[in-house]
Amino acid sequence: MLRSELRLTTRLFVTQAAVTNHTGLIARAALAMPAAPFGTAAWQLPALVSYLHRLHQDQEDPSPALWRAHTERPTGPVPRPHIRYHGDGLHDPHAVCVLDIQLGPRDEETGWPAADLAVIEQEEGACPFGRVTRRHGAEAIAAYTAQELTAEHTALMDRARRYQDAAFVRLAELAQRAADWADKVRAAAHADAIHIQADKARARITR
């Protein structure tokens, strides 16, 4: 299917990232996929969290090329955006969920890259977008991811009970595992921040 056909016929999930380097230059990368059935914040935020975690572990700064390579690589049962997207998700009536991501160089003290997230969700059949959620920093983004996945787990278990369908149970278990993992990333980022604060406090005392 051509990209133009996809945009005309399919409701889209879009991730658009703006990456700023040490010199202040900004590069952009945007990818899209059909919104159904996994084009929601709950299912797609783990890709962002794992990217931030990987940059922290590898001691690398973010770049559009690294982001595209990470997102386009097929991993696990949940598809990720893989179609190069040249529009603006904020003004595309077919984009029902947009992750608008701002990334910057790693913090020299904590090792985590700078990250700001806006999740823009369009209400069914309504324009403009109905809900905007913002989070700043890796810890807050990971916490929000865990929260969304936990809510998804609850909703899926409700459906499993209502329809007596084991497929919903399997998806719910996947959501819970992803939520637990995101919370571990949150805890790691929080521990790094606390460690830096403690070091600064000790340095002030010894002066």
PDB file of C-alpha atoms in Angstrom:
ATOM      1  CA  MET A   1       0.000   0.000   0.000  1.00  0.00           C
ATOM      2  CA  LEU A   2       1.336   3.432  -0.938  1.00  0.00           C
ATOM      3  CA  ARG A   3       1.862   5.961   1.813  1.00  0.00           C
ATOM      4  CA  SER A   4      -0.670   8.302   0.215  1.00  0.00           C
ATOM      5  CA  GLU A   5      -3.244   5.498   0.168  1.00  0.00           C
ATOM      6  CA  LEU A   6      -2.454   4.632   3.787  1.00  0.00           C
ATOM      7  CA  ARG A   7      -3.076   8.205   4.895  1.00  0.00           C
ATOM      8  CA  LEU A   8      -6.310   8.446   2.952  1.00  0.00           C
ATOM      9  CA  THR A   9      -7.833   5.189   4.153  1.00  0.00           C
ATOM     10  CA  THR A  10      -6.373   4.416   7.588  1.00  0.00           C
ATOM     11  CA  ARG A  11      -6.462   6.053  11.004  1.00  0.00           C
ATOM     12  CA  LEU A  12      -2.851   6.597  12.008  1.00  0.00           C
ATOM     13  CA  PHE A  13      -0.596   6.435  15.014  1.00  0.00           C
ATOM     14  CA  VAL A  14       2.352   8.829  14.593  1.00  0.00           C
ATOM     15  CA  THR A  15       5.607   9.336  16.448  1.00  0.00           C
ATOM     16  CA  GLN A  16       7.442  12.537  15.621  1.00  0.00           C
ATOM     17  CA  ALA A  17      10.768  13.246  17.282  1.00  0.00           C
ATOM     18  CA  ALA A  18      12.887  16.414  17.268  1.00  0.00           C
ATOM     19  CA  VAL A  19      16.486  15.729  18.293  1.00  0.00           C
ATOM     20  CA  THR A  20      18.768  18.564  19.415  1.00  0.00           C
ATOM     21  CA  ASN A  21      22.543  18.011  19.506  1.00  0.00           C
ATOM     22  CA  HIS A  22      25.235  19.755  21.550  1.00  0.00           C
ATOM     23  CA  THR A  23      25.500  22.591  19.010  1.00  0.00           C
ATOM     24  CA  GLY A  24      21.776  23.315  19.122  1.00  0.00           C
ATOM     25  CA  LEU A  25      21.029  21.944  15.672  1.00  0.00           C
ATOM     26  CA  ILE A  26      17.663  20.195  15.439  1.00  0.00           C
ATOM     27  CA  ALA A  27      16.905  17.174  13.266  1.00  0.00           C
ATOM     28  CA  ARG A  28      13.498  15.573  12.927  1.00  0.00           C
ATOM     29  CA  ALA A  29      12.248  12.067  12.313  1.00  0.00           C
ATOM     30  CA  ALA A  30       8.626  10.933  12.005  1.00  0.00           C
ATOM     31  CA  LEU A  31       7.149   7.466  11.563  1.00  0.00           C
ATOM     32  CA  ALA A  32       3.595   6.169  11.309  1.00  0.00           C
ATOM     33  CA  MET A  33       1.570   2.976  11.427  1.00  0.00           C
ATOM     34  CA  PRO A  34      -2.120   2.034  11.337  1.00  0.00           C
ATOM     35  CA  ALA A  35      -3.664   2.936  14.683  1.00  0.00           C
ATOM     36  CA  ALA A  36      -5.516  -0.364  15.084  1.00  0.00           C
ATOM     37  CA  PRO A  37      -4.948  -2.357  17.187  1.00  0.00           C
ATOM     38  CA  PHE A  38      -1.688  -1.255  18.858  1.00  0.00           C
ATOM     39  CA  GLY A  39      -1.489   2.427  17.978  1.00  0.00           C
ATOM     40  CA  THR A  40      -2.084   3.762  21.484  1.00  0.00           C
ATOM     41  CA  ALA A  41       0.166   5.429  24.018  1.00  0.00           C
ATOM     42  CA  ALA A  42       0.079   2.363  26.279  1.00  0.00           C
ATOM     43  CA  TRP A  43       1.466   0.019  23.625  1.00  0.00           C
ATOM     44  CA  GLN A  44       3.905   2.414  21.936  1.00  0.00           C
ATOM     45  CA  LEU A  45       5.468   4.292  24.871  1.00  0.00           C
ATOM     46  CA  PRO A  46       7.632   1.274  25.830  1.00  0.00           C
ATOM     47  CA  ALA A  47       9.592   1.813  22.586  1.00  0.00           C
ATOM     48  CA  LEU A  48      10.513   5.315  23.763  1.00  0.00           C
ATOM     49  CA  VAL A  49      11.381   4.135  27.268  1.00  0.00           C
ATOM     50  CA  SER A  50      13.577   1.324  25.933  1.00  0.00           C
ATOM     51  CA  TYR A  51      15.305   3.825  23.621  1.00  0.00           C
ATOM     52  CA  LEU A  52      16.093   6.169  26.520  1.00  0.00           C
ATOM     53  CA  HIS A  53      17.274   3.213  28.593  1.00  0.00           C
ATOM     54  CA  ARG A  54      19.492   1.974  25.769  1.00  0.00           C
ATOM     55  CA  LEU A  55      21.086   5.417  25.301  1.00  0.00           C
ATOM     56  CA  HIS A  56      21.779   5.550  29.031  1.00  0.00           C
ATOM     57  CA  GLN A  57      23.364   2.097  29.031  1.00  0.00           C
ATOM     58  CA  ASP A  58      25.418   2.674  25.873  1.00  0.00           C
ATOM     59  CA  GLN A  59      26.360   6.225  26.894  1.00  0.00           C
ATOM     60  CA  GLU A  60      25.154   7.619  23.575  1.00  0.00           C
ATOM     61  CA  ASP A  61      23.331  10.807  22.713  1.00  0.00           C
ATOM     62  CA  PRO A  62      20.063  10.533  20.772  1.00  0.00           C
ATOM     63  CA  SER A  63      19.985  10.981  17.002  1.00  0.00           C
ATOM     64  CA  PRO A  64      17.269  10.649  14.347  1.00  0.00           C
ATOM     65  CA  ALA A  65      19.145   7.723  12.778  1.00  0.00           C
ATOM     66  CA  LEU A  66      19.336   5.848  16.101  1.00  0.00           C
ATOM     67  CA  TRP A  67      15.667   6.580  16.798  1.00  0.00           C
ATOM     68  CA  ARG A  68      14.537   5.300  13.395  1.00  0.00           C
ATOM     69  CA  ALA A  69      16.730   2.205  13.665  1.00  0.00           C
ATOM     70  CA  HIS A  70      15.374   1.457  17.136  1.00  0.00           C
ATOM     71  CA  THR A  71      11.744   2.025  16.210  1.00  0.00           C
ATOM     72  CA  GLU A  72      11.811   0.304  12.827  1.00  0.00           C
ATOM     73  CA  ARG A  73      13.466  -2.834  14.201  1.00  0.00           C
ATOM     74  CA  PRO A  74      10.756  -5.495  14.684  1.00  0.00           C
ATOM     75  CA  THR A  75      10.799  -6.786  18.254  1.00  0.00           C
ATOM     76  CA  GLY A  76       8.217  -8.864  20.066  1.00  0.00           C
ATOM     77  CA  PRO A  77       4.499  -9.163  19.406  1.00  0.00           C
ATOM     78  CA  VAL A  78       3.710  -5.430  19.294  1.00  0.00           C
ATOM     79  CA  PRO A  79       4.392  -3.698  15.944  1.00  0.00           C
ATOM     80  CA  ARG A  80       6.060  -0.290  15.977  1.00  0.00           C
ATOM     81  CA  PRO A  81       5.727   2.624  13.536  1.00  0.00           C
ATOM     82  CA  HIS A  82       7.781   1.826  10.429  1.00  0.00           C
ATOM     83  CA  ILE A  83       6.429   4.035   7.618  1.00  0.00           C
ATOM     84  CA  ARG A  84       8.355   7.260   6.998  1.00  0.00           C
ATOM     85  CA  TYR A  85       5.898  10.074   7.696  1.00  0.00           C
ATOM     86  CA  HIS A  86       6.322  13.486   6.054  1.00  0.00           C
ATOM     87  CA  GLY A  87       3.248  15.249   7.391  1.00  0.00           C
ATOM     88  CA  ASP A  88       2.474  16.991  10.659  1.00  0.00           C
ATOM     89  CA  GLY A  89       0.584  14.696  13.003  1.00  0.00           C
ATOM     90  CA  LEU A  90      -0.833  17.678  14.887  1.00  0.00           C
ATOM     91  CA  HIS A  91      -2.751  18.777  11.791  1.00  0.00           C
ATOM     92  CA  ASP A  92      -3.488  15.414  10.187  1.00  0.00           C
ATOM     93  CA  PRO A  93      -7.138  14.400  10.684  1.00  0.00           C
ATOM     94  CA  HIS A  94      -6.157  10.754  10.164  1.00  0.00           C
ATOM     95  CA  ALA A  95      -3.701  10.823  13.102  1.00  0.00           C
ATOM     96  CA  VAL A  96      -5.705   9.744  16.145  1.00  0.00           C
ATOM     97  CA  CYS A  97      -2.707   9.438  18.491  1.00  0.00           C
ATOM     98  CA  VAL A  98       0.572  11.342  18.215  1.00  0.00           C
ATOM     99  CA  LEU A  99       3.668  11.005  20.366  1.00  0.00           C
ATOM    100  CA  ASP A 100       5.483  14.325  20.027  1.00  0.00           C
ATOM    101  CA  ILE A 101       8.981  13.751  21.398  1.00  0.00           C
ATOM    102  CA  GLN A 102      11.780  16.243  22.109  1.00  0.00           C
ATOM    103  CA  LEU A 103      15.198  14.677  22.720  1.00  0.00           C
ATOM    104  CA  GLY A 104      18.514  16.228  23.700  1.00  0.00           C
ATOM    105  CA  PRO A 105      22.038  15.225  24.773  1.00  0.00           C
ATOM    106  CA  ARG A 106      22.597  13.107  27.854  1.00  0.00           C
ATOM    107  CA  ASP A 107      22.935  14.793  31.209  1.00  0.00           C
ATOM    108  CA  GLU A 108      26.610  14.578  32.171  1.00  0.00           C
ATOM    109  CA  GLU A 109      25.765  13.692  35.770  1.00  0.00           C
ATOM    110  CA  THR A 110      22.934  11.177  35.477  1.00  0.00           C
ATOM    111  CA  GLY A 111      23.727   9.845  32.005  1.00  0.00           C
ATOM    112  CA  TRP A 112      20.065  10.022  30.938  1.00  0.00           C
ATOM    113  CA  PRO A 113      19.218  11.918  27.743  1.00  0.00           C
ATOM    114  CA  ALA A 114      17.013  14.972  27.907  1.00  0.00           C
ATOM    115  CA  ALA A 115      13.448  14.026  26.950  1.00  0.00           C
ATOM    116  CA  ASP A 116      10.105  15.789  26.754  1.00  0.00           C
ATOM    117  CA  LEU A 117       6.926  14.025  25.693  1.00  0.00           C
ATOM    118  CA  ALA A 118       3.496  15.190  24.605  1.00  0.00           C
ATOM    119  CA  VAL A 119       0.836  12.555  23.931  1.00  0.00           C
ATOM    120  CA  ILE A 120      -1.925  14.020  21.769  1.00  0.00           C
ATOM    121  CA  GLU A 121      -5.056  11.904  21.431  1.00  0.00           C
ATOM    122  CA  GLN A 122      -7.991  12.760  19.198  1.00  0.00           C
ATOM    123  CA  GLU A 123     -11.455  11.978  20.438  1.00  0.00           C
ATOM    124  CA  GLU A 124     -13.430   9.639  18.197  1.00  0.00           C
ATOM    125  CA  GLY A 125     -14.959  11.630  15.369  1.00  0.00           C
ATOM    126  CA  ALA A 126     -13.907  14.975  16.860  1.00  0.00           C
ATOM    127  CA  CYS A 127     -11.473  17.680  15.826  1.00  0.00           C
ATOM    128  CA  PRO A 128      -9.198  19.078  17.138  1.00  0.00           C
ATOM    129  CA  PHE A 129      -7.410  16.662  19.475  1.00  0.00           C
ATOM    130  CA  GLY A 130      -9.249  15.929  22.668  1.00  0.00           C
ATOM    131  CA  ARG A 131      -6.496  15.244  25.211  1.00  0.00           C
ATOM    132  CA  VAL A 132      -2.876  16.295  25.635  1.00  0.00           C
ATOM    133  CA  THR A 133      -0.624  14.717  28.271  1.00  0.00           C
ATOM    134  CA  ARG A 134       2.887  16.062  28.895  1.00  0.00           C
ATOM    135  CA  ARG A 135       5.802  14.521  30.752  1.00  0.00           C
ATOM    136  CA  HIS A 136       9.357  15.809  31.275  1.00  0.00           C
ATOM    137  CA  GLY A 137      12.394  13.590  31.804  1.00  0.00           C
ATOM    138  CA  ALA A 138      13.084   9.866  31.551  1.00  0.00           C
ATOM    139  CA  GLU A 139      11.784   9.093  35.044  1.00  0.00           C
ATOM    140  CA  ALA A 140       8.431  10.810  34.472  1.00  0.00           C
ATOM    141  CA  ILE A 141       8.032   9.255  31.013  1.00  0.00           C
ATOM    142  CA  ALA A 142       8.747   5.770  32.373  1.00  0.00           C
ATOM    143  CA  ALA A 143       6.285   6.321  35.241  1.00  0.00           C
ATOM    144  CA  TYR A 144       3.585   7.458  32.793  1.00  0.00           C
ATOM    145  CA  THR A 145       4.281   4.423  30.605  1.00  0.00           C
ATOM    146  CA  ALA A 146       3.834   2.071  33.561  1.00  0.00           C
ATOM    147  CA  GLN A 147       0.604   3.877  34.491  1.00  0.00           C
ATOM    148  CA  GLU A 148      -0.845   3.580  30.967  1.00  0.00           C
ATOM    149  CA  LEU A 149       0.096  -0.095  30.681  1.00  0.00           C
ATOM    150  CA  THR A 150      -1.429  -0.867  34.076  1.00  0.00           C
ATOM    151  CA  ALA A 151      -4.672   0.766  32.932  1.00  0.00           C
ATOM    152  CA  GLU A 152      -4.498  -1.260  29.711  1.00  0.00           C
ATOM    153  CA  HIS A 153      -4.043  -4.448  31.751  1.00  0.00           C
ATOM    154  CA  THR A 154      -7.155  -3.650  33.793  1.00  0.00           C
ATOM    155  CA  ALA A 155      -9.224  -2.901  30.683  1.00  0.00           C
ATOM    156  CA  LEU A 156      -8.097  -6.099  28.955  1.00  0.00           C
ATOM    157  CA  MET A 157      -8.899  -8.235  31.980  1.00  0.00           C
ATOM    158  CA  ASP A 158     -12.379  -6.683  32.054  1.00  0.00           C
ATOM    159  CA  ARG A 159     -12.841  -7.656  28.406  1.00  0.00           C
ATOM    160  CA  ALA A 160     -11.518 -11.147  29.083  1.00  0.00           C
ATOM    161  CA  ARG A 161     -14.146 -11.646  31.781  1.00  0.00           C
ATOM    162  CA  ARG A 162     -16.904 -10.145  29.652  1.00  0.00           C
ATOM    163  CA  TYR A 163     -16.188 -12.138  26.501  1.00  0.00           C
ATOM    164  CA  GLN A 164     -14.528 -15.206  28.045  1.00  0.00           C
ATOM    165  CA  ASP A 165     -11.655 -14.809  25.572  1.00  0.00           C
ATOM    166  CA  ALA A 166      -8.160 -16.086  26.456  1.00  0.00           C
ATOM    167  CA  ALA A 167      -6.595 -13.780  23.854  1.00  0.00           C
ATOM    168  CA  PHE A 168      -7.461 -10.795  26.040  1.00  0.00           C
ATOM    169  CA  VAL A 169      -5.828 -12.519  29.008  1.00  0.00           C
ATOM    170  CA  ARG A 170      -2.593 -13.020  27.063  1.00  0.00           C
ATOM    171  CA  LEU A 171      -2.546  -9.378  26.002  1.00  0.00           C
ATOM    172  CA  ALA A 172      -3.270  -8.304  29.578  1.00  0.00           C
ATOM    173  CA  GLU A 173      -0.338 -10.363  30.835  1.00  0.00           C
ATOM    174  CA  LEU A 174       1.904  -8.765  28.196  1.00  0.00           C
ATOM    175  CA  ALA A 175       0.752  -5.308  29.285  1.00  0.00           C
ATOM    176  CA  GLN A 176       1.499  -6.123  32.924  1.00  0.00           C
ATOM    177  CA  ARG A 177       4.994  -7.397  32.127  1.00  0.00           C
ATOM    178  CA  ALA A 178       5.702  -4.248  30.151  1.00  0.00           C
ATOM    179  CA  ALA A 179       4.344  -2.106  33.004  1.00  0.00           C
ATOM    180  CA  ASP A 180       6.617  -3.864  35.509  1.00  0.00           C
ATOM    181  CA  TRP A 181       9.614  -3.323  33.220  1.00  0.00           C
ATOM    182  CA  ALA A 182       8.802   0.379  32.708  1.00  0.00           C
ATOM    183  CA  ASP A 183       8.571   0.797  36.472  1.00  0.00           C
ATOM    184  CA  LYS A 184      12.057  -0.713  36.827  1.00  0.00           C
ATOM    185  CA  VAL A 185      13.383   1.868  34.365  1.00  0.00           C
ATOM    186  CA  ARG A 186      11.607   4.591  36.363  1.00  0.00           C
ATOM    187  CA  ALA A 187      13.240   3.299  39.547  1.00  0.00           C
ATOM    188  CA  ALA A 188      16.668   3.274  37.894  1.00  0.00           C
ATOM    189  CA  ALA A 189      16.300   6.865  36.681  1.00  0.00           C
ATOM    190  CA  HIS A 190      15.037   7.913  40.113  1.00  0.00           C
ATOM    191  CA  ALA A 191      17.986   6.209  41.828  1.00  0.00           C
ATOM    192  CA  ASP A 192      20.437   8.023  39.550  1.00  0.00           C
ATOM    193  CA  ALA A 193      18.818  11.377  40.365  1.00  0.00           C
ATOM    194  CA  ILE A 194      18.892  10.669  44.114  1.00  0.00           C
ATOM    195  CA  HIS A 195      22.529   9.589  43.894  1.00  0.00           C
ATOM    196  CA  ILE A 196      23.499  12.860  42.187  1.00  0.00           C
ATOM    197  CA  GLN A 197      21.574  14.901  44.768  1.00  0.00           C
ATOM    198  CA  ALA A 198      23.330  13.041  47.582  1.00  0.00           C
ATOM    199  CA  ASP A 199      26.739  13.665  46.005  1.00  0.00           C
ATOM    200  CA  LYS A 200      25.974  17.375  45.692  1.00  0.00           C
ATOM    201  CA  ALA A 201      24.811  17.535  49.312  1.00  0.00           C
ATOM    202  CA  ARG A 202      28.009  15.841  50.494  1.00  0.00           C
ATOM    203  CA  ALA A 203      30.082  18.227  48.396  1.00  0.00           C
ATOM    204  CA  ARG A 204      28.377  21.240  50.015  1.00  0.00           C
ATOM    205  CA  ILE A 205      28.984  19.861  53.488  1.00  0.00           C
ATOM    206  CA  THR A 206      32.690  19.231  52.909  1.00  0.00           C
ATOM    207  CA  ARG A 207      33.384  22.706  51.510  1.00  0.00           C
TER     208      ARG A 207
END
